[in-house]
Short mmCIF file of C-alpha atoms and ligand atoms in Angstrom, two decimals:
data_model
loop_
_atom_site.label_atom_id
_atom_site.label_comp_id
_atom_site.label_asym_id
_atom_site.label_seq_id
_atom_site.Cartn_x
_atom_site.Cartn_y
_atom_site.Cartn_z
CA UNK A 1357 0.00 0.00 0.00
CA UNK A 1358 1.30 3.46 -0.85
CA UNK A 1359 0.68 6.40 1.43
CA UNK A 1360 0.63 10.15 0.84
CA UNK A 1361 3.21 10.56 3.60
CA UNK A 1362 5.56 8.42 5.67
CA UNK A 1363 4.58 10.46 8.71
CA UNK A 1364 1.72 12.80 9.51
CA UNK A 1365 2.26 14.80 12.70
CA UNK A 1366 -0.72 16.40 14.43
CA UNK A 1367 0.47 19.30 16.58
CA UNK A 1368 3.25 21.83 16.02
CA UNK A 1369 4.63 22.09 19.53
CA UNK A 1370 7.99 21.05 20.91
CA UNK A 1371 7.53 17.29 20.52
CA UNK A 1372 5.80 17.33 17.14
CA UNK A 1373 8.19 19.78 15.52
CA UNK A 1374 11.25 17.86 16.73
CA UNK A 1375 9.86 14.55 15.49
CA UNK A 1376 8.91 16.04 12.09
CA UNK A 1377 12.27 17.74 11.63
CA UNK A 1378 14.32 14.67 12.53
CA UNK A 1379 12.14 12.25 10.53
CA UNK A 1380 12.29 14.43 7.44
CA UNK A 1381 15.58 16.34 7.70
CA UNK A 1382 17.77 13.61 9.23
CA UNK A 1383 16.11 10.41 8.05
CA UNK A 1384 14.62 11.41 4.70
CA UNK A 1385 10.98 10.58 5.46
CA UNK A 1386 8.15 12.35 3.63
CA UNK A 1387 6.51 14.30 6.44
CA UNK A 1388 3.48 16.56 6.89
CA UNK A 1389 2.50 18.46 10.03
CA UNK A 1390 -0.83 20.09 10.88
CA UNK A 1391 -1.22 22.78 13.53
CA UNK A 1392 -4.56 24.46 14.22
CA UNK A 1393 -3.18 27.47 16.13
CA UNK A 1394 0.31 28.92 16.08
CA UNK A 1395 3.48 26.96 15.41
CA UNK A 1396 5.55 26.41 18.54
CA UNK A 1397 2.89 25.00 20.83
CA UNK A 1398 2.28 25.72 24.49
CA UNK A 1399 5.94 26.25 25.34
CA UNK A 1400 6.64 28.93 22.77
CA UNK A 1401 3.25 30.58 22.36
CA UNK A 1402 1.54 30.42 25.75
CA UNK A 1403 3.85 28.77 28.20
CA UNK A 1404 7.52 28.62 29.09
CA UNK A 1405 8.80 31.35 26.78
CA UNK A 1406 6.31 34.19 27.37
CA UNK A 1407 6.21 33.17 31.04
CA UNK A 1408 9.97 33.46 31.41
CA UNK A 1409 9.94 36.86 29.70
CA UNK A 1410 7.28 37.92 32.21
CA UNK A 1411 9.49 36.61 35.01
CA UNK A 1412 12.34 38.78 33.74
CA UNK A 1413 10.00 41.78 33.49
CA UNK A 1414 8.74 41.24 37.01
CA UNK A 1415 12.24 41.08 38.51
CA UNK A 1416 13.37 44.50 37.31
CA UNK A 1417 11.35 46.39 39.92
CA UNK A 1418 13.35 45.09 42.86
CA UNK A 1419 16.54 45.13 40.83
CA UNK A 1420 16.04 48.83 40.19
CA UNK A 1421 15.61 49.42 43.92
CA UNK A 1422 18.75 47.45 44.66
CA UNK A 1423 20.69 49.29 41.96
CA UNK A 1424 20.26 52.48 43.94
CA UNK A 1425 22.02 50.91 46.91
CA UNK A 1426 24.80 49.98 44.50
CA UNK A 1427 25.21 53.65 43.65
CA UNK A 1428 23.07 54.04 40.57
CA UNK A 1429 20.78 57.05 40.25
CA UNK A 1430 17.47 55.50 39.29
CA UNK A 1431 14.17 57.15 38.55
CA UNK A 1432 11.78 54.25 38.04
CA UNK A 1433 8.22 55.43 37.48
CA UNK A 1434 6.46 52.09 37.23
CA UNK A 1435 5.74 49.26 34.85
CA UNK A 1436 4.12 49.80 31.44
CA UNK A 1437 2.30 46.58 30.53
CA UNK A 1438 1.48 47.64 26.98
CA UNK A 1439 5.12 48.48 26.19
CA UNK A 1440 6.26 45.13 27.53
CA UNK A 1441 3.41 43.36 25.76
CA UNK A 1442 4.30 44.86 22.37
CA UNK A 1443 7.81 43.47 22.79
CA UNK A 1444 6.44 40.11 23.88
CA UNK A 1445 4.20 39.84 20.83
CA UNK A 1446 7.14 40.68 18.53
CA UNK A 1447 9.36 38.09 20.17
CA UNK A 1448 6.73 35.38 19.91
CA UNK A 1449 6.20 36.25 16.22
CA UNK A 1450 9.94 35.90 15.68
CA UNK A 1451 10.05 32.54 17.42
CA UNK A 1452 7.04 31.23 15.57
CA UNK A 1453 8.78 32.22 12.32
CA UNK A 1454 11.88 30.33 13.44
CA UNK A 1455 9.80 27.21 14.06
CA UNK A 1456 8.17 27.50 10.64
CA UNK A 1457 11.60 27.93 9.01
CA UNK A 1458 12.95 24.88 10.81
CA UNK A 1459 10.16 22.78 9.37
CA UNK A 1460 10.46 24.31 5.91
CA UNK A 1461 14.23 23.80 5.82
CA UNK A 1462 13.77 20.18 6.86
CA UNK A 1463 11.34 19.64 3.99
CA UNK A 1464 8.22 19.21 6.14
CA UNK A 1465 4.92 20.21 4.51
CA UNK A 1466 2.74 22.17 6.95
CA UNK A 1467 -1.02 22.69 7.15
CA UNK A 1468 -2.45 25.51 9.24
CA UNK A 1469 -5.61 23.78 10.30
CA UNK A 1470 -7.01 21.27 12.70
CA UNK A 1471 -6.44 17.62 11.89
CA UNK A 1472 -8.25 14.59 13.25
CA UNK A 1473 -7.59 10.88 13.04
CA UNK A 1474 -9.92 8.88 10.79
CA UNK A 1475 -8.28 5.47 11.10
CA UNK A 1476 -4.90 3.84 11.63
CA UNK A 1477 -3.46 5.46 8.49
CA UNK A 1478 -5.77 8.37 7.63
CA UNK A 1479 -5.93 11.96 8.80
CA UNK A 1480 -8.68 14.48 7.95
CA UNK A 1481 -8.14 18.23 7.86
CA UNK A 1482 -10.74 20.84 8.85
CA UNK A 1483 -11.20 21.81 5.17
CA UNK A 1484 -12.42 18.27 4.42
CA UNK A 1485 -9.32 16.97 2.69
CA UNK A 1486 -7.87 13.65 3.83
CA UNK A 1487 -4.38 12.19 3.66
CA UNK A 1488 -2.93 8.78 4.29
CA UNK A 1489 0.26 8.18 6.20
CA UNK A 1490 2.26 5.11 7.12
CA UNK A 1491 2.65 6.55 10.62
CA UNK A 1492 0.68 9.16 12.53
CA UNK A 1493 2.15 11.06 15.47
CA UNK A 1494 -0.18 12.65 18.02
CA UNK A 1495 1.57 15.63 19.58
CA UNK A 1496 -1.36 17.88 20.45
CA UNK A 1497 -0.31 18.71 24.01
CA UNK A 1498 -2.67 19.74 26.77
CA UNK A 1499 -4.85 22.62 27.88
CA UNK A 1500 -5.63 24.25 31.22
CA UNK A 1501 -8.22 22.50 33.37
CA UNK A 1502 -10.72 24.63 35.29
CA UNK A 1503 -13.15 22.84 37.62
CA UNK A 1504 -16.81 23.61 37.00
CA UNK A 1505 -18.61 25.64 39.66
CA UNK A 1506 -20.83 28.72 39.83
CA UNK A 1507 -19.09 31.51 37.93
CA UNK A 1508 -16.12 29.43 36.84
CA UNK A 1509 -16.44 30.96 33.35
CA UNK A 1510 -15.32 34.29 34.86
CA UNK A 1511 -11.87 32.88 35.57
CA UNK A 1512 -9.02 33.19 33.10
CA UNK A 1513 -6.20 30.67 32.69
CA UNK A 1514 -2.56 30.82 31.65
CA UNK A 1515 -3.84 30.87 28.04
CA UNK A 1516 -5.40 34.30 28.51
CA UNK A 1517 -2.98 35.87 30.94
CA UNK A 1518 -0.55 36.74 28.14
CA UNK A 1519 -3.31 38.64 26.30
CA UNK A 1520 -4.52 40.88 29.12
CA UNK A 1521 -5.21 44.40 27.84
CA UNK A 1522 -4.22 45.99 31.11
CA UNK A 1523 -2.47 44.84 34.20
CA UNK A 1524 -5.04 44.23 36.98
CA UNK A 1525 -4.68 46.12 40.24
CA UNK A 1526 -5.63 43.09 42.29
CA UNK A 1527 -5.52 39.46 41.20
CA UNK A 1528 -6.36 36.07 42.63
CA UNK A 1529 -4.49 32.98 41.51
CA UNK A 1530 -6.06 29.64 42.36
CA UNK A 1531 -3.84 26.56 42.60
CA UNK A 1532 -0.56 25.65 44.19
CA UNK A 1533 1.42 24.04 41.38
CA UNK A 1534 4.09 25.28 38.98
CA UNK A 1535 1.88 27.68 37.03
CA UNK A 1536 -0.04 29.16 39.95
CA UNK A 1537 3.08 29.79 42.00
CA UNK A 1538 5.06 31.22 39.09
CA UNK A 1539 2.28 33.62 38.10
CA UNK A 1540 1.68 34.68 41.68
CA UNK A 1541 5.31 35.84 41.77
CA UNK A 1542 5.16 37.41 38.32
CA UNK A 1543 2.07 39.52 39.02
CA UNK A 1544 3.35 40.46 42.45
CA UNK A 1545 6.65 41.57 40.93
CA UNK A 1546 4.82 43.66 38.34
CA UNK A 1547 3.12 45.57 41.13
CA UNK A 1548 -0.24 43.76 41.20
CA UNK A 1549 -1.76 43.06 44.63
CA UNK A 1550 -1.60 39.28 44.37
CA UNK A 1551 -3.48 36.65 46.35
CA UNK A 1552 -2.96 32.91 45.92
CA UNK A 1553 -5.50 30.40 47.22
CA UNK A 1554 -4.46 26.79 47.45
CA UNK A 1555 -6.64 23.94 48.73
CA UNK A 1556 -3.77 21.95 50.32
CA UNK A 1557 -1.56 22.69 53.30
CA UNK A 1558 1.45 24.08 51.39
CA UNK A 1559 2.05 25.13 47.78
CA UNK A 1560 4.17 23.05 45.36
CA UNK A 1561 2.98 19.67 46.58
CA UNK A 1562 5.29 16.84 45.58
CA UNK A 1563 8.50 18.84 45.91
CA UNK A 1564 10.86 18.74 48.89
CA UNK A 1565 8.96 20.02 51.95
CA UNK A 1566 11.68 22.27 53.31
CA UNK A 1567 12.09 23.90 49.90
CA UNK A 1568 8.34 24.44 49.61
CA UNK A 1569 8.27 26.14 53.01
CA UNK A 1570 11.26 28.26 52.13
CA UNK A 1571 9.75 29.39 48.83
CA UNK A 1572 6.33 30.12 50.32
CA UNK A 1573 7.70 32.20 53.17
CA UNK A 1574 9.94 34.13 50.77
CA UNK A 1575 7.00 34.79 48.44
CA UNK A 1576 4.95 36.04 51.37
CA UNK A 1577 7.76 38.26 52.58
CA UNK A 1578 7.82 39.84 49.13
CA UNK A 1579 4.09 40.50 49.10
CA UNK A 1580 2.23 37.46 47.70
CA UNK A 1581 -0.72 36.79 49.99
CA UNK A 1582 -0.88 32.99 50.12
CA UNK A 1583 -3.88 31.33 51.72
CA UNK A 1584 -3.53 27.56 52.06
CA UNK A 1585 -6.44 25.30 52.93
CA UNK A 1586 -8.63 27.63 50.88
CA UNK A 1587 -10.58 27.03 47.70
CA UNK A 1588 -13.26 28.92 45.78
CA UNK A 1589 -16.95 28.14 46.11
CA UNK A 1590 -18.25 30.64 43.58
CA UNK A 1591 -17.38 33.69 41.51
CA UNK A 1592 -19.83 36.51 40.83
CA UNK A 1593 -19.62 39.58 38.62
CA UNK A 1594 -19.63 42.73 40.75
CA UNK A 1595 -19.47 45.85 38.59
CA UNK A 1596 -16.34 45.45 36.56
CA UNK A 1597 -14.79 43.18 39.18
CA UNK A 1598 -15.16 39.59 40.37
CA UNK A 1599 -16.39 38.68 43.82
CA UNK A 1600 -14.83 35.45 45.01
CA UNK A 1601 -16.44 33.44 47.79
CA UNK A 1602 -13.99 31.12 49.48
CA UNK A 1603 -14.58 27.81 51.26
CA UNK A 1604 -14.12 29.51 54.63
CA UNK A 1605 -17.08 31.78 53.79
CA UNK A 1606 -15.03 34.94 53.25
CA UNK A 1607 -15.57 37.08 50.15
CA UNK A 1608 -13.13 39.33 48.35
CA UNK A 1609 -13.18 41.33 45.12
CA UNK A 1610 -10.56 40.97 42.42
CA UNK A 1611 -9.98 42.44 38.97
CA UNK A 1612 -8.77 39.12 37.62
CA UNK A 1613 -9.12 35.55 38.86
CA UNK A 1614 -6.72 33.12 37.24
CA UNK A 1615 -7.11 29.37 37.60
CA UNK A 1616 -3.96 27.26 37.40
CA UNK A 1617 -5.40 23.98 38.58
CA UNK A 1618 -3.62 21.57 36.31
CA UNK A 1619 -3.72 20.66 32.65
CA UNK A 1620 -5.51 17.93 30.70
CA UNK A 1621 -4.56 16.18 27.46
CA UNK A 1622 -6.03 17.74 24.31
CA UNK A 1623 -7.64 14.59 22.95
CA UNK A 1624 -11.31 15.69 22.76
CA UNK A 1625 -12.89 15.02 19.35
CA UNK A 1626 -9.57 13.99 17.86
CA UNK A 1627 -10.97 10.71 16.56
CA UNK A 1628 -8.56 8.59 18.58
CA UNK A 1629 -11.04 6.29 20.30
CA UNK A 1630 -12.78 5.65 16.97
CA UNK A 1631 -9.45 4.66 15.44
CA UNK A 1632 -8.90 2.19 18.29
CA UNK A 1633 -6.32 4.21 20.26
CA UNK A 1634 -6.58 3.50 23.99
CA UNK A 1635 -6.96 6.54 26.22
CA UNK A 1636 -6.50 6.83 29.98
CA UNK A 1637 -8.88 8.28 32.56
CA UNK A 1638 -7.76 11.88 31.95
CA UNK A 1639 -7.98 11.39 28.18
CA UNK A 1640 -4.24 10.85 27.87
CA UNK A 1641 -2.96 8.66 25.05
CA UNK A 1642 -1.59 5.45 26.48
CA UNK A 1643 1.82 4.64 25.01
CA UNK A 1644 4.73 2.29 25.62
CA UNK A 1645 8.34 3.39 26.14
CA UNK A 1646 8.68 3.86 22.38
CA UNK A 1647 5.65 6.19 22.39
CA UNK A 1648 3.65 3.64 20.43
CA UNK A 1649 -0.10 3.51 21.09
CA UNK A 1650 -2.43 0.50 21.03
CA UNK A 1651 -2.67 1.06 17.25
CA UNK A 1652 0.81 0.13 15.93
CA UNK A 1653 0.94 2.86 13.24
CA UNK A 1654 -0.06 5.63 15.66
CA UNK A 1655 2.39 7.13 18.14
CA UNK A 1656 2.10 9.97 20.68
CA UNK A 1657 4.63 12.20 22.42
CA UNK A 1658 4.61 15.10 24.87
CA UNK A 1659 1.93 16.36 27.26
CA UNK A 1660 -0.84 14.44 25.49
CA UNK A 1661 0.65 11.26 26.96
CA UNK A 1662 0.70 12.71 30.50
CA UNK A 1663 4.13 11.33 31.33
CA UNK A 1664 6.38 14.22 32.40
CA UNK A 1665 4.82 17.47 31.16
CA UNK A 1666 8.03 19.34 30.33
CA UNK A 1667 9.16 20.66 26.94
CA UNK A 1668 12.64 19.08 26.98
CA UNK A 1669 11.04 15.71 27.74
CA UNK A 1670 8.59 16.07 24.83
CA UNK A 1671 11.53 16.95 22.58
CA UNK A 1672 13.43 13.84 23.68
CA UNK A 1673 10.34 11.69 23.13
CA UNK A 1674 9.80 13.14 19.64
CA UNK A 1675 13.45 12.67 18.72
CA UNK A 1676 13.57 9.09 20.00
CA UNK A 1677 10.37 8.27 18.09
CA UNK A 1678 11.81 9.62 14.81
CA UNK A 1679 15.13 7.82 15.29
CA UNK A 1680 13.38 4.56 16.12
CA UNK A 1681 10.78 4.55 13.36
CA UNK A 1682 12.69 6.30 10.55
CA UNK A 1683 16.36 6.11 11.54
CA UNK A 1684 16.68 2.42 12.31
CA UNK A 1685 17.89 3.20 15.86
CA UNK A 1686 15.78 1.74 18.63
CA UNK A 1687 15.75 4.52 21.19
CA UNK A 1688 13.59 5.69 24.07
CA UNK A 1689 13.61 8.92 26.00
CA UNK A 1690 14.98 8.77 29.56
CA UNK A 1691 12.49 9.83 32.22
CA UNK A 1692 14.78 9.19 35.16
CA UNK A 1693 16.42 12.03 37.12
CA UNK A 1694 14.95 14.82 34.98
CA UNK A 1695 16.07 18.17 36.38
CA UNK A 1696 13.52 20.98 36.39
CA UNK A 1697 13.03 24.50 37.62
CA UNK A 1698 10.06 26.33 39.01
CA UNK A 1699 10.42 29.99 38.09
CA UNK A 1700 9.04 31.36 41.29
CA UNK A 1701 10.82 34.19 43.03
CA UNK A 1702 12.95 32.77 44.55
CA UNK A 1703 13.69 30.34 41.77
CA UNK A 1704 13.71 26.62 42.53
CA UNK A 1705 15.91 24.06 40.80
CA UNK A 1706 15.49 20.41 41.62
CA UNK A 1707 16.68 17.00 40.51
CA UNK A 1708 16.13 13.59 42.03
CA UNK A 1709 14.31 12.63 45.18
CA UNK A 1710 12.90 14.94 47.82
CA UNK A 1711 14.02 14.20 51.37
CA UNK A 1712 10.60 12.69 52.11
CA UNK A 1713 10.62 10.36 49.08
CA UNK A 1714 14.24 9.32 49.63
CA UNK A 1715 13.67 8.59 53.32
CA UNK A 1716 10.82 6.29 52.35
CA UNK A 1717 13.22 4.27 50.19
CA UNK A 1718 16.48 3.93 52.12
CA UNK A 1719 18.55 5.34 54.99
CA UNK A 1720 19.69 8.86 54.09
CA UNK A 1721 21.84 11.75 55.24
CA UNK A 1722 20.57 15.26 54.66
CA UNK A 1723 22.88 18.21 54.11
CA UNK A 1724 21.48 21.73 54.00
CA UNK A 1725 22.62 25.31 54.03
CA UNK A 1726 20.73 28.58 54.24
CA UNK A 1727 22.37 31.96 53.94
CA UNK A 1728 21.92 35.49 52.70
CA UNK A 1729 23.67 35.82 49.33
CA UNK A 1730 26.15 38.63 48.82
CA UNK A 1731 24.35 40.52 46.07
CA UNK A 1732 21.05 41.09 47.82
CA UNK A 1733 22.55 41.26 51.31
CA UNK A 1734 24.59 44.28 50.17
CA UNK A 1735 21.33 45.82 48.99
CA UNK A 1736 19.86 45.37 52.45
CA UNK A 1737 17.60 42.43 51.69
CA UNK A 1738 17.02 39.56 54.08
CA UNK A 1739 16.40 36.96 51.31
CA UNK A 1740 17.98 33.61 52.02
CA UNK A 1741 19.23 30.96 49.67
CA UNK A 1742 18.47 27.37 50.62
CA UNK A 1743 20.25 24.26 49.34
CA UNK A 1744 19.89 20.62 50.12
CA UNK A 1745 21.66 17.41 49.19
CA UNK A 1746 19.91 14.14 49.98
CA UNK A 1747 22.50 11.37 50.19
CA UNK A 1748 22.14 7.60 50.45
CA UNK A 1749 23.75 6.58 53.75
CA UNK A 1750 24.77 3.24 52.22
CA UNK A 1751 26.04 4.06 48.73
CA UNK A 1752 26.89 7.77 49.35
CA UNK A 1753 25.17 8.57 46.03
CA UNK A 1754 23.45 11.95 45.89
CA UNK A 1755 19.80 11.04 45.45
CA UNK A 1756 18.44 14.55 45.34
CA UNK A 1757 19.73 18.08 44.90
CA UNK A 1758 17.44 21.02 45.62
CA UNK A 1759 18.33 24.68 45.23
CA UNK A 1760 16.22 27.71 46.11
CA UNK A 1761 18.26 30.65 44.90
CA UNK A 1762 18.62 33.26 42.17
CA UNK A 1763 19.40 31.39 38.93
CA UNK A 1764 18.64 28.02 40.54
CA UNK A 1765 17.41 26.83 37.13
CA UNK A 1766 20.86 27.43 35.65
CA UNK A 1767 22.57 25.75 38.61
CA UNK A 1768 20.41 22.64 38.60
CA UNK A 1769 21.07 22.03 34.91
CA UNK A 1770 24.75 21.54 35.78
CA UNK A 1771 24.29 19.81 39.13
CA UNK A 1772 21.87 17.56 37.24
CA UNK A 1773 24.75 16.17 35.17
CA UNK A 1774 26.60 15.09 38.30
CA UNK A 1775 23.49 13.56 39.83
CA UNK A 1776 22.64 11.81 36.58
CA UNK A 1777 26.17 10.36 36.50
CA UNK A 1778 25.63 8.93 39.96
CA UNK A 1779 27.94 11.32 41.80
CA UNK A 1780 28.51 10.60 45.48
CA UNK A 1781 28.63 13.18 48.23
CA UNK A 1782 32.42 12.73 48.21
CA UNK A 1783 32.51 13.58 44.47
CA UNK A 1784 30.77 16.86 45.29
CA UNK A 1785 33.21 17.44 48.17
CA UNK A 1786 36.35 16.92 46.10
CA UNK A 1787 35.21 19.46 43.54
CA UNK A 1788 36.91 22.78 44.25
CA UNK A 1789 34.61 25.70 45.02
CA UNK A 1790 34.15 28.61 42.63
CA UNK A 1791 34.49 31.66 44.81
CA UNK A 1792 32.64 33.88 45.50
CA UNK A 1793 29.49 32.28 44.18
CA UNK A 1794 26.25 30.91 45.55
CA UNK A 1795 26.69 27.44 44.10
CA UNK A 1796 30.04 26.88 45.81
CA UNK A 1797 28.07 26.03 48.93
CA UNK A 1798 27.02 22.80 47.21
CA UNK A 1799 30.60 21.50 47.45
CA UNK A 1800 31.28 22.71 50.99
CA UNK A 1801 28.46 21.01 52.90
CA UNK A 1802 30.42 19.37 55.71
CA UNK A 1803 28.11 17.69 58.23
CA UNK A 1804 24.66 16.19 57.77
CA UNK A 1805 21.94 18.15 59.54
CA UNK A 1806 20.08 14.90 60.11
CA UNK A 1807 19.82 11.27 59.15
CA UNK A 1808 16.61 9.41 58.43
P1 NDP B 1943 0.16 21.23 38.64
O1 NDP B 1943 -0.31 19.86 38.54
O2 NDP B 1943 1.59 21.54 38.91
O3 NDP B 1943 -0.69 21.97 39.77
C1 NDP B 1943 -2.08 21.96 39.78
C2 NDP B 1943 -2.54 22.65 41.04
O4 NDP B 1943 -3.94 22.84 40.99
C3 NDP B 1943 -2.26 21.83 42.30
O5 NDP B 1943 -1.88 22.73 43.30
C4 NDP B 1943 -3.59 21.17 42.59
O6 NDP B 1943 -3.81 20.94 43.95
C5 NDP B 1943 -4.55 22.26 42.14
N1 NDP B 1943 -5.86 21.71 41.75
C6 NDP B 1943 -6.10 20.70 40.91
N2 NDP B 1943 -7.42 20.50 40.76
C7 NDP B 1943 -8.02 21.42 41.53
C8 NDP B 1943 -9.38 21.73 41.82
N3 NDP B 1943 -10.39 21.03 41.29
N4 NDP B 1943 -9.64 22.74 42.66
C9 NDP B 1943 -8.63 23.45 43.22
N5 NDP B 1943 -7.33 23.20 43.00
C10 NDP B 1943 -7.03 22.20 42.17
O7 NDP B 1943 -0.36 21.93 37.31
P2 NDP B 1943 0.02 23.29 36.60
O8 NDP B 1943 -1.22 23.66 35.87
O9 NDP B 1943 0.60 24.28 37.53
O10 NDP B 1943 1.13 22.85 35.56
C11 NDP B 1943 0.92 21.75 34.69
C12 NDP B 1943 2.23 21.11 34.33
O11 NDP B 1943 2.93 21.95 33.44
C13 NDP B 1943 3.18 20.88 35.49
O12 NDP B 1943 2.93 19.68 36.14
C14 NDP B 1943 4.52 20.92 34.85
O13 NDP B 1943 4.87 19.62 34.42
C15 NDP B 1943 4.31 21.82 33.65
N6 NDP B 1943 4.92 23.15 33.89
C16 NDP B 1943 6.25 23.24 34.09
C17 NDP B 1943 6.84 24.46 34.34
C18 NDP B 1943 8.29 24.55 34.57
O14 NDP B 1943 9.01 23.61 34.25
N7 NDP B 1943 8.79 25.63 35.15
C19 NDP B 1943 6.05 25.69 34.39
C20 NDP B 1943 4.66 25.46 34.17
C21 NDP B 1943 4.13 24.24 33.93
P3 NDP B 1943 -3.26 19.60 44.69
O15 NDP B 1943 -1.81 19.82 44.91
O16 NDP B 1943 -4.05 19.58 45.95
O17 NDP B 1943 -3.57 18.47 43.78
#
């Protein structure tokens, strides 16, 4: 049987674009890719990239204050959202163009419309045309999940936050995960009175407890009003504002309420079930380690599979899929010891096991340090850095490394190499410190603060 394409990719985000480029550009496959929105996906268009630019924008306020202590004459009059937003739009346009060029240069044919799966080898486009392909790759990502309750339609999500016409004066963020905590810090840094409601006992559930506490108290000290054990019962329109009623019965008005209560796979009405592709309870595509679904010609990578919802992981999955299916190299991504960063303020970089998870597995030693770093101490700030190494008492291997500090994301990328290589505490210790730096403290942790 002949097909129109060797590969038809649905979704132009990180995973889909990488798979298409490698299959076509490196392995010579005839590839098409359909994207219904903008090329680049969540990461580039409404996720990591615009978020990080907003993080940068939100940090300049305090930096400008600190610069004065360092001797600079500063006259900062405030933050101009529309000026920043114009720049943001231009940058995203540039990046989208770069993604399109990547695909074009790799010889991938692109369709700017929604595609659905008809059967194991057929894809239909929104304009009614259909194409056959030897392989189909589902890389449609996820979308924000907002629970349904009275007035829930008044809430915005991370999709809309980048398109706000004006900066609100007062905002409520609901949720305690990556997105909620990052945006609470961003809005707070931009001068918005920011409240964060989280239903659990401490934000950033799943991460190392001491780090979570450190981050939350730092966020509060810088102005984010965090209320744990609190959820929303209803939202009502009140003039131009939103009245939020919380589970404890209190009410408060906000200009914007943003829900960041998790994300769900984008598999609605995609035709997958009809084609025989097995889906999980959240609608995620069930795949094996090679990203193959229950239909052998259909594969899926990235957030739609609900494995680890991080761009670099989706990229690895897409690349491994293309190498396996079109390059004759049987490869899988590696989901073990994936370093990541939460771009809160303070930033959090983490790799490996939290103290709690490690202690549940084996005897451990815990090394920590907390101190005021030079740069902000000089500026009169009380901010503290916090670092932790979780070490196996038996093998001496560093099981977890957790850093709450400026540029912790940069640090954990490098510490992640050592942890991934199986470095022991003694390997860290015999590495000479870089002085004066924050990260040098990672190689000068002498005595465990506790064993467990
Ligand atoms: P998370 O899963 O991290 O957090 C969801 C939050 O919403 C949790 O605090 C959860 O509470 C809460 N929640 C869930 N359902 C409800 C509900 N019905 N009512 C009230 N609260 C609720 O999801 P995010 O949306 O923040 O991020 C999605 C994923 O995107 C992340 O897991 C991460 O993989 C990725 N991401 C990564 C980033 C990075 O690398 N820096 C940045 C942004 C996103 P509870 O804890 O009680 O379940």
